[in-house]
XYZ file of C-alpha atoms in Angstrom:
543
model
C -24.467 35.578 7.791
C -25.248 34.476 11.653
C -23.620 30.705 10.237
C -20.377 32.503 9.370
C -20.557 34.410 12.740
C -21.024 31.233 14.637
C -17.815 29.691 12.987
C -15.750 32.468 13.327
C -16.609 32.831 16.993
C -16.295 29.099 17.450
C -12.610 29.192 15.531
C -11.935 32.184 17.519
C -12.341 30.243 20.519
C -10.943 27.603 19.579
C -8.020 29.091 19.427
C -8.032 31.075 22.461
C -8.182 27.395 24.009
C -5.068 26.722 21.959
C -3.313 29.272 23.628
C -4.039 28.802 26.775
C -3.245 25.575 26.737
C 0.837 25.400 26.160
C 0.792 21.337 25.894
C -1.365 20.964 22.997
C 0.921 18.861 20.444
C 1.964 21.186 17.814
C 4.455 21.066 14.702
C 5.372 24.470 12.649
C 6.589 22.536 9.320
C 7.580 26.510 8.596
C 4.393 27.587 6.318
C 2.049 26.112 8.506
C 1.469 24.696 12.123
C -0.037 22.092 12.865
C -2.228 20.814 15.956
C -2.303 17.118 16.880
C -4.736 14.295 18.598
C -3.334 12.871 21.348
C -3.863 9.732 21.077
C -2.279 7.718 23.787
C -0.130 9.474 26.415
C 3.319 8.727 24.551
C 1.575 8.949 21.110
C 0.233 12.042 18.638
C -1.795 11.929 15.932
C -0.949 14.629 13.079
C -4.227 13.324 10.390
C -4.643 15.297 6.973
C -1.136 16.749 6.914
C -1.714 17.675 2.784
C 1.582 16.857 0.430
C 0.433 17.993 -2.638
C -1.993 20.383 -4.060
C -5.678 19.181 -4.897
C -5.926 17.381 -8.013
C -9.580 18.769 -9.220
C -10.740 20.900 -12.143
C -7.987 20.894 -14.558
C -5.633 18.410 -12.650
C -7.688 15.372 -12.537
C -6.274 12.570 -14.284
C -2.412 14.948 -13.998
C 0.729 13.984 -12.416
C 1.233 15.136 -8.950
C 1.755 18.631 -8.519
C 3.593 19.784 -5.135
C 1.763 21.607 -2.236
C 1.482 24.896 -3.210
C 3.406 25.883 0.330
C 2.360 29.723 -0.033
C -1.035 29.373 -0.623
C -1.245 26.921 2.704
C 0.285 29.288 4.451
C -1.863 32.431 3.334
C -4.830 30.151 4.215
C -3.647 29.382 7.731
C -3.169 33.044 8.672
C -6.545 33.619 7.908
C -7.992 30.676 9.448
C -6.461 30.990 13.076
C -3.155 30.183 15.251
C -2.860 26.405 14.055
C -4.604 24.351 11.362
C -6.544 21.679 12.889
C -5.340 18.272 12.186
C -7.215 16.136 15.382
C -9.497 13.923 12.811
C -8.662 12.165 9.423
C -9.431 13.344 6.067
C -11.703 12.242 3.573
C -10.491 9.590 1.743
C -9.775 8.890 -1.731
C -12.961 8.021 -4.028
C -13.306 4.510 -4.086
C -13.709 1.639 -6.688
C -16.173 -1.253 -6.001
C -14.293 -3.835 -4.152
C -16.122 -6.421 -6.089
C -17.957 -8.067 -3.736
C -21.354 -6.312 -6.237
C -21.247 -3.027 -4.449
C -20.914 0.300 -6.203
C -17.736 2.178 -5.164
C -17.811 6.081 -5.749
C -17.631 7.656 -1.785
C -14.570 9.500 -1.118
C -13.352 12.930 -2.486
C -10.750 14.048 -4.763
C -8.882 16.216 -2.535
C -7.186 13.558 -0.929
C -3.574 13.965 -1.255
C -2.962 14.028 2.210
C -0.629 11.748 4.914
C -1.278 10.880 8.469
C 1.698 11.092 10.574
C 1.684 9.155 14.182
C 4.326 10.534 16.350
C 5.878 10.087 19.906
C 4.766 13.095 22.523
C 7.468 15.045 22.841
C 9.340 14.306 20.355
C 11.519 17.548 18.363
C 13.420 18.639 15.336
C 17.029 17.053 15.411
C 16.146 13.770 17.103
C 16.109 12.429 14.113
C 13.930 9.009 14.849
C 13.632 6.783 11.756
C 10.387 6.626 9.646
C 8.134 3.874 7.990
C 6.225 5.309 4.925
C 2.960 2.631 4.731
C 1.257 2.460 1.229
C -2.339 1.174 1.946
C -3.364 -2.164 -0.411
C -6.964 -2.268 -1.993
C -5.944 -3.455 -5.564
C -5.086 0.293 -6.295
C -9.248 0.372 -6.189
C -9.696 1.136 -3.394
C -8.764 1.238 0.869
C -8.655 4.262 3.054
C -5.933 4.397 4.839
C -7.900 5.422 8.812
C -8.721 1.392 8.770
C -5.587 0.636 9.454
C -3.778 3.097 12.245
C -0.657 3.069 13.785
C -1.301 5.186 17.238
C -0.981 1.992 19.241
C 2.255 0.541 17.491
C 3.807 3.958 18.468
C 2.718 3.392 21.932
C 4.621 0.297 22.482
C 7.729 1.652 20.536
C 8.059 5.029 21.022
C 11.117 5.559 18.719
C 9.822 5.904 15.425
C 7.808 8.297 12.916
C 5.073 6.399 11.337
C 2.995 8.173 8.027
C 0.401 6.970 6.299
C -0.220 7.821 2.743
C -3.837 8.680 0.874
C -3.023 8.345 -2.953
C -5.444 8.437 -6.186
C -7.476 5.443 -6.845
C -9.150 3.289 -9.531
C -9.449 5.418 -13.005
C -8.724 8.125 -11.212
C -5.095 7.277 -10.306
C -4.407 5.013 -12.985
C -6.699 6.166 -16.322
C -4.694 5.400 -19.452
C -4.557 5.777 -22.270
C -1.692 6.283 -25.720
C -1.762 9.824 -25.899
C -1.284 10.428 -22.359
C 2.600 10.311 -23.569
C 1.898 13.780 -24.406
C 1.491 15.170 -21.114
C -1.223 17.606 -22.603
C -3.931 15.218 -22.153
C -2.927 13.783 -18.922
C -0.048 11.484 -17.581
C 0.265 7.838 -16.505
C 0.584 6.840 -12.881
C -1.062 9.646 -11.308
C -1.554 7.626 -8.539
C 1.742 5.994 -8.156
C 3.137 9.613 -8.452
C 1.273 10.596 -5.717
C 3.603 8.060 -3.611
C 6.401 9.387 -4.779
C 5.296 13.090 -4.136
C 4.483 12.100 -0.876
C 7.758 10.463 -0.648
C 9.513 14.027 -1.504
C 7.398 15.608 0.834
C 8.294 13.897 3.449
C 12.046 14.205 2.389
C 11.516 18.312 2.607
C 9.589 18.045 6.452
C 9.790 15.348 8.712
C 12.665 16.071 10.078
C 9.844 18.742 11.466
C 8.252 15.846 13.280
C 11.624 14.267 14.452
C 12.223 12.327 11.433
C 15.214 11.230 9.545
C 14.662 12.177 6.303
C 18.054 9.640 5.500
C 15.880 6.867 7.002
C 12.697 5.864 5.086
C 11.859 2.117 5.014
C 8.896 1.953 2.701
C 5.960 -0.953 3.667
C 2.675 -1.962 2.239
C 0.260 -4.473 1.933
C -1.147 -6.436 -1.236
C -1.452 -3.172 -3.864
C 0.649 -1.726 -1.122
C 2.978 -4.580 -1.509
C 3.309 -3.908 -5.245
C 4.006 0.117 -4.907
C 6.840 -1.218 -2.583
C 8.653 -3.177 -5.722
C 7.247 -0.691 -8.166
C 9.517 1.741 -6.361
C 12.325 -0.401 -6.115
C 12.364 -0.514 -10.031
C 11.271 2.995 -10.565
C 12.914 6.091 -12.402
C 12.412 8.022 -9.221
C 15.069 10.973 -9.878
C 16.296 10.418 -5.903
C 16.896 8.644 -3.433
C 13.168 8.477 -1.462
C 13.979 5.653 0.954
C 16.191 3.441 2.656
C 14.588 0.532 3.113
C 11.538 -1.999 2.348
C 9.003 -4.216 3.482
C 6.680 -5.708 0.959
C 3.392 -7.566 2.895
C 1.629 -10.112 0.097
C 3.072 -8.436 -3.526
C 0.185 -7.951 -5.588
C 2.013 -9.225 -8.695
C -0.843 -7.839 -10.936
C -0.197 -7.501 -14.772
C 1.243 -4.085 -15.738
C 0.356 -3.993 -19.457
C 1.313 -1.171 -21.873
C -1.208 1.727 -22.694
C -2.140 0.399 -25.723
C -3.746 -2.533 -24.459
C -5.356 -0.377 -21.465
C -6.805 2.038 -24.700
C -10.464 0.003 -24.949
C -10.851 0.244 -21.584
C -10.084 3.907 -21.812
C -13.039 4.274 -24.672
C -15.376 2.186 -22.937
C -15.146 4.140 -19.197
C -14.784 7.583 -21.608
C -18.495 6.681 -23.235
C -19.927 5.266 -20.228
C -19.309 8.646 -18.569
C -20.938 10.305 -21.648
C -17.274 11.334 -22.481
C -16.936 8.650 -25.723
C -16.984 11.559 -28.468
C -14.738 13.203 -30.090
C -10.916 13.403 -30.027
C -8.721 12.649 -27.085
C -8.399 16.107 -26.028
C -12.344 16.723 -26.223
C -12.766 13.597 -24.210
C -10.102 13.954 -21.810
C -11.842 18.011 -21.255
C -15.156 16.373 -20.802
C -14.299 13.333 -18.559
C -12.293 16.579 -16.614
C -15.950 18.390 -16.543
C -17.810 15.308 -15.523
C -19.095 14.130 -11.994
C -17.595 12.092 -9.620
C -20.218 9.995 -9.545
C -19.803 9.996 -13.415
C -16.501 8.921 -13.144
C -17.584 6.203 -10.424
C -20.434 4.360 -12.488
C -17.961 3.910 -15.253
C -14.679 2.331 -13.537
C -17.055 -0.031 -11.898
C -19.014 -0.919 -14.924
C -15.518 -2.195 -16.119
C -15.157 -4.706 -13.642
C -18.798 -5.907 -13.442
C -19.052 -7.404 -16.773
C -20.065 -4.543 -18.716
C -16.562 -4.420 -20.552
C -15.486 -7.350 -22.968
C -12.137 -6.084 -22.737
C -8.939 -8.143 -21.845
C -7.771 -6.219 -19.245
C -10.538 -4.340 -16.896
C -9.134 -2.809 -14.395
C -7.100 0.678 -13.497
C -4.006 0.121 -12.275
C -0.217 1.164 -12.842
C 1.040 0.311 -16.893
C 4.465 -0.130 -18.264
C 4.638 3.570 -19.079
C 8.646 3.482 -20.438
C 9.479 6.144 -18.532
C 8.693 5.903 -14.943
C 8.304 2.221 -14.702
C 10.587 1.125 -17.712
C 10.076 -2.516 -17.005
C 8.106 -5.806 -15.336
C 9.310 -5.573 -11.505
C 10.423 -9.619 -11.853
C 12.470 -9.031 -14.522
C 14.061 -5.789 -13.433
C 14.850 -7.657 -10.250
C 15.886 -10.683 -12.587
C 17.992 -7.980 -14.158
C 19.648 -6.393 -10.802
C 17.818 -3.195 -12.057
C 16.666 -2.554 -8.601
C 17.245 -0.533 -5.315
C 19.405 -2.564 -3.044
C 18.210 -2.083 0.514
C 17.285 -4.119 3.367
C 14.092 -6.078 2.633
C 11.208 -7.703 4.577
C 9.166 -9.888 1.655
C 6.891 -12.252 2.744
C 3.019 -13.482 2.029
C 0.456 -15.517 3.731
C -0.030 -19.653 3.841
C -2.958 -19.965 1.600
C -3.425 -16.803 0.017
C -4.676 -16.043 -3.741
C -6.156 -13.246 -5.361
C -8.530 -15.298 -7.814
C -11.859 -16.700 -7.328
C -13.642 -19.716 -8.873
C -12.308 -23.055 -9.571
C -11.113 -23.592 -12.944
C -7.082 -22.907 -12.959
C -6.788 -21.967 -16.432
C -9.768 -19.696 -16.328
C -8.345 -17.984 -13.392
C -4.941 -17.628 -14.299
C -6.301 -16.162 -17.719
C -8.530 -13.768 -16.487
C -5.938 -12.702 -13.456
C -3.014 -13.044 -16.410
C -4.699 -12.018 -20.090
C -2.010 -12.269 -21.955
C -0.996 -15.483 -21.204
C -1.101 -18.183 -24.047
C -2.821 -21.437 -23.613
C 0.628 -23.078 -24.193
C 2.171 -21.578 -20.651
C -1.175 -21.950 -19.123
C -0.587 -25.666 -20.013
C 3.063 -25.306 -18.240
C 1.979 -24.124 -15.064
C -1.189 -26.462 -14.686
C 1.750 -29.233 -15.164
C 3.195 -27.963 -12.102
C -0.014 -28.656 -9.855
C -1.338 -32.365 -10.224
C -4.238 -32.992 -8.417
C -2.837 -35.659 -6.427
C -0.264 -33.675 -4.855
C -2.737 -31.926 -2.845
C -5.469 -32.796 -0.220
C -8.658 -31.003 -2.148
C -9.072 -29.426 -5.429
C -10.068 -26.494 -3.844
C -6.205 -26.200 -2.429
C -4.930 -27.616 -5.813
C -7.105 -23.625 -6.911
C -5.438 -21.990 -4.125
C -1.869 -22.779 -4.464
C -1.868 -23.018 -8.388
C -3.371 -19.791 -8.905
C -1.977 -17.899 -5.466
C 1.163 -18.682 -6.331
C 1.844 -17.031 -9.337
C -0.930 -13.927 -8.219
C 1.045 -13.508 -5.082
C 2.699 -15.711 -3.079
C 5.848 -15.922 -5.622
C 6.469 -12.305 -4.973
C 8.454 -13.791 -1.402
C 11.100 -15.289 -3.924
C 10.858 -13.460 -7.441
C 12.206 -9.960 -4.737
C 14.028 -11.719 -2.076
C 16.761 -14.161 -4.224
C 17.701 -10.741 -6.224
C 17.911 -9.021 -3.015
C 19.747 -11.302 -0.713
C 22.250 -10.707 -3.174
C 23.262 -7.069 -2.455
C 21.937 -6.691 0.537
C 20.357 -8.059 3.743
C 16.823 -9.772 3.144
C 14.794 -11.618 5.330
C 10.931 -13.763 4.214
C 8.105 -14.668 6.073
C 5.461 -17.210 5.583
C 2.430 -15.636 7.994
C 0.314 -18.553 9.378
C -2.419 -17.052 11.859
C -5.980 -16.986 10.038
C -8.210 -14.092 10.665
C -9.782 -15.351 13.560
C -13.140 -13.375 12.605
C -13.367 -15.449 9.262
C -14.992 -18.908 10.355
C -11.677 -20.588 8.498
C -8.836 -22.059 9.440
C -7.237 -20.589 5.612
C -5.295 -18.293 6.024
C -5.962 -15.436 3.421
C -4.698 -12.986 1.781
C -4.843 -9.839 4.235
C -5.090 -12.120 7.633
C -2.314 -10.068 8.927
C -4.120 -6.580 8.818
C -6.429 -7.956 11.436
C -4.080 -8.549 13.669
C -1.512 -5.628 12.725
C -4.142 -3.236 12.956
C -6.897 -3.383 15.971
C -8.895 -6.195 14.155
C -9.906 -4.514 11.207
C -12.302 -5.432 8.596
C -12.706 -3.641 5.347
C -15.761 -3.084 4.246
C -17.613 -0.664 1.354
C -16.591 2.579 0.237
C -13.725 3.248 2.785
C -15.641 1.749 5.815
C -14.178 -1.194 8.286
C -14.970 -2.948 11.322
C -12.412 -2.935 14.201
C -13.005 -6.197 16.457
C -11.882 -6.509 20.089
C -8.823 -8.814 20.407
C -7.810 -11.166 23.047
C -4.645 -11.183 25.748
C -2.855 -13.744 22.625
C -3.686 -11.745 19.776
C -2.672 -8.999 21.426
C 0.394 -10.398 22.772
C 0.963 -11.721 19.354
C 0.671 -7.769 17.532
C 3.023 -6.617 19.799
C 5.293 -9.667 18.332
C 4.383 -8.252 14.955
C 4.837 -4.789 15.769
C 8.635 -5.144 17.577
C 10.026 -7.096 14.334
C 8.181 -4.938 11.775
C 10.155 -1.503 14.204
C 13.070 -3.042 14.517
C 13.372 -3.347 10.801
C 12.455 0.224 10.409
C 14.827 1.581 13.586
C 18.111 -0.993 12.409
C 17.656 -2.864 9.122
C 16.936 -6.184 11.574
C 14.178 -7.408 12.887
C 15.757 -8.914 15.342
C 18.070 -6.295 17.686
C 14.559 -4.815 19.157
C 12.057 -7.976 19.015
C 10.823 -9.359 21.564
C 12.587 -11.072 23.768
C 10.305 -14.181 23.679
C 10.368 -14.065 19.817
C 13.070 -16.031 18.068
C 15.802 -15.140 15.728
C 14.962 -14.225 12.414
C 17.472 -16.002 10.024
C 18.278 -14.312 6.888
C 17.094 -15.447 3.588
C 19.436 -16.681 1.017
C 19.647 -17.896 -2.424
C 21.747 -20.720 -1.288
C 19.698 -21.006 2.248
C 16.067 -19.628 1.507
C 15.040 -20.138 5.049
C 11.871 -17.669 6.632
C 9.947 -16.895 9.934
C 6.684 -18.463 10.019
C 5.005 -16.047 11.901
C 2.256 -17.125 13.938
C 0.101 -16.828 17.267
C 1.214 -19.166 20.431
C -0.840 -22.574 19.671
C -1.808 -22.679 23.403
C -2.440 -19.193 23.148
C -0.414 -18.310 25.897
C 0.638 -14.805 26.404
C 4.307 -15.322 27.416
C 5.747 -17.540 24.423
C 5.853 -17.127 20.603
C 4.618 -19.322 18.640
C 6.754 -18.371 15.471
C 9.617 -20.520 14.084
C 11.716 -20.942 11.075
C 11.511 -23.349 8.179
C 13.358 -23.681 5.023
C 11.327 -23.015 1.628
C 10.213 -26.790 0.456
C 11.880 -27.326 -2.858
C 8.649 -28.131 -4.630
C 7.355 -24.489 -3.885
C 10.769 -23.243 -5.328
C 11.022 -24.839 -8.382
C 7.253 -23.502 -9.046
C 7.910 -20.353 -7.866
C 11.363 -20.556 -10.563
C 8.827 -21.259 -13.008
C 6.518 -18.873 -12.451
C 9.621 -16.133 -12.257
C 10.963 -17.222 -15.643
C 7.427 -16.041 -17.228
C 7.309 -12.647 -15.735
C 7.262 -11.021 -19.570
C 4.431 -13.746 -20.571
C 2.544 -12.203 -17.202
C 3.723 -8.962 -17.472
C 4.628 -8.948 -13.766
């Protein structure tokens, strides 16, 4: 009794502080309002904002269901003057990120955005918004490692949200019978983009967004939800543009071959018995931490299986089709797109080609596997180790720049990076797959179960973010990078089929603070002829 006492007192005055203090950032959405962190003096913070209701108890492993805008609102009247939204929500429960930890921190009511905001800013000024879809391999990633107060600061002139969507088996569980939405439904996580999406279609304008103006962006997994909505049955129109970091051109098979992982995860969580709809009430009954020791038994070699992983499946009727060949197709949203990918990125470890691209690929035959290690003679490279990287990061990722941007550049106005700075906190001169988070975002490092490590930078990597920052908002403000870049950046040419030229973004060699050391180059023909290779087996990789 005294605990409850103590919090009501200290809500109580907590809110008598709200209302003496008129210049506390506030938004009234119109069933709740919201108070926000003040984050830098031209920049608020609105964390947790939730978009849909919880999905726990009956809706784990359901599509999306939409906040629930009454019961917020009975909840705020009872809790005070404002709901609190000064410090970010739990995150998502996590998968292991294979490095031989065990995922399974996080919670399940999750379903939240952050939204970063100029100070001041009201309903009707109508600023344009960039929706960002965290990557992680749909396993994992918490969106607070990677925040956008200080890319508000330097360009005031934009709403920025953040998304915190299901992970793992718990976004992406499949299995056959989950066509009969009784049992459950595919692409709960994915869904939770799009809810998110329609959310912020209803309310943003709250914030002093343009609901009209939504460029979507993510990175890696994040990269792939940006062409899985470009192909998507999405019923409406969610957004008006796209930038897609490092497409995670991961296999999307059908949910029959997903079924034996389905049996295995159901029996390792002492779910395995019984008929779907027994199973499916018992893995709904079970513990997180169930839930967790299964989906990462599944990747750590406890599961024979072809394909291990949770992730989003060809479900025939949200996602009707492999993104290349929709695109291949012109079965795709035409709007201005950013598509680019690091210089020596892959998403496959080891050193044996045709191991990796089987593993990373499982339904590939031995016969293409032969193709593509035709493509990649040792003595075209300096090392076999970059013979691995560009043979295997190619197809996993790197292809994505051309398999999205030739379809595009026909319809509408594309542009393609190559991004050439390595992660300066790596020991390597490579430059990976993620390098640009580091620099985009305060010099973070993910680590385990939704941790990171943010790492000072210096005058030029600074300089070079805010290089970053003014093409990436310029994008989102125009549909150019280049009318608000910097004006010691160059001009970003656009790509074409017939001229596939793209910015090689990278830091000032002499790491000077007043020059850019970015430039253009034309795609070498080698790389393209690979890349058309590695496009015209999109069904063979189900990408």
């Amino acid at each position: 009794m005294l605990s409850v006492m103590l919090a009501w007192l200290s809500l109580a005055l907590f809110n008598g502080a709200l209302a003496r203090n008129s210049i506390c950032p506030t938004v009234d959405v119109g069933y709740a309002t919201y108070l926000g962190n003040q984050t830098y003096p031209n920049t608020v913070a609105y964390l947790g904002i939730p978009y849909a209701e919880p999905p726990v108890g009956d809706l784990r492993f359901r599509a999306t269901v939409p906040l629930n805008t009454t019961r917020v609102s009975e909840e705020a009247s009872l809790n005070g003057v404002v709901v609190n939204a000064t410090y970010y929500p739990d995150f998502c429960v996590q998968g292991t990120t294979g490095a031989g930890d065990a995922g399974g921190a996080g919670s399940e009511d999750c379903l939240k955005v952050n939204i970063y905001s100029p100070y001041g800013v009201e309903e009707g000024d109508n600023l344009p918004v960039l929706f960002y879809i965290h990557g992680g391999g749909y396993v994992y990633g918490n969106p607070r490692n990677w925040p956008f107060d200080n890319w508000i600061n330097q360009s005031p002139n934009v709403i920025i949200v953040s998304v915190y969507y299901r992970l793992d088996s718990f976004g992406f569980l499949t299995t056959p019978e989950f066509a009969d939405p009784t049992y459950g439904d595919f692409n709960a996580g994915f869904q939770d983009q799009i809810q998110a999406l329609k959310w912020v279609k209803s309310y943003i304008s709250k914030f002093g967004g343009d609901p009209t103006k939504v460029t979507i962006n993510g990175q890696s997994a994040g990269g792939s939800s940006v062409e899985l909505h470009m192909i998507a049955n999405e019923g409406e129109q969610l957004f008006s543009g796209a930038i897609a970091q490092s497409v995670f051109r991961s296999p999307l098979p059908t949910p029959e071959q997903q079924q034996p992982l389905f049996q295995f995860y159901a029996s390792y969580a002492g779910c395995g018995t019984g008929s779907v709809a027994e199973q499916m009430t018992c893995l709904r009954g079970a513990s997180i931490s169930a839930l967790a020791r299964a989906q990462d038994a599944a990747v750590q070699g406890k599961f024979s299986g072809l394909y291990n992983s949770f992730r989003p499946v060809l479900d025939g009727m949200l996602i009707t089709g492999h993104p290349t060949s929709m695109f291949e197709r012109d079965e795709f949203a035409h709007v201005p797109l950013i598509v680019g990918a690091t210089s020596n990125e892959t998403l496959s470890g080891g050193a044996n080609i045709s191991l990796a691209l089987k593993e990373y690929f499982p339904s590939l035959t031995d016969a293409v596997i032969q193709e593509f290690l035709r493509l990649y003679p040792a003595d075209e490279f300096d090392s076999l180790s970059q013979q691995f990287q560009v043979a295997t990061g190619e197809p996993d990722v790197i292809c994505g720049r051309q398999a999205m941007g030739g379809p595009s550049s026909l319809h509408s106005n594309t542009w393609t990076y190559r991004y050439n700075t390595p992660n300066p906190t790596s020991g390597s001169d490579v430059v990976a797959h993620a390098a640009e988070n580091w620099m985009m975002f305060d010099g973070t490092n993910t680590g385990l179960n939704g941790s990171t490590t943010f790492t000072p930078q210096t005058p030029a990597e600074l300089a070079f973010t805010s290089e970053l920052i003014a093409y990436w908002l310029s994008f989102v403000r125009t549909g150019n990078p280049n009318i608000y870049k910097l004006d010691r950046s160059p001009m970003w040419e656009q790509y074409t089929e017939l001229s596939p030229v793209r910015m090689v973004l990278m830091q000032d060699p002499q790491n000077l603070t007043i020059v850019s050391g970015s430039y253009m180059e034309s795609q070498p023909a080698t790389e393209a002829a690979r890349c058309a290779f590695a496009i015209s087996k999109a069904q063979a990789c189900q990408n």
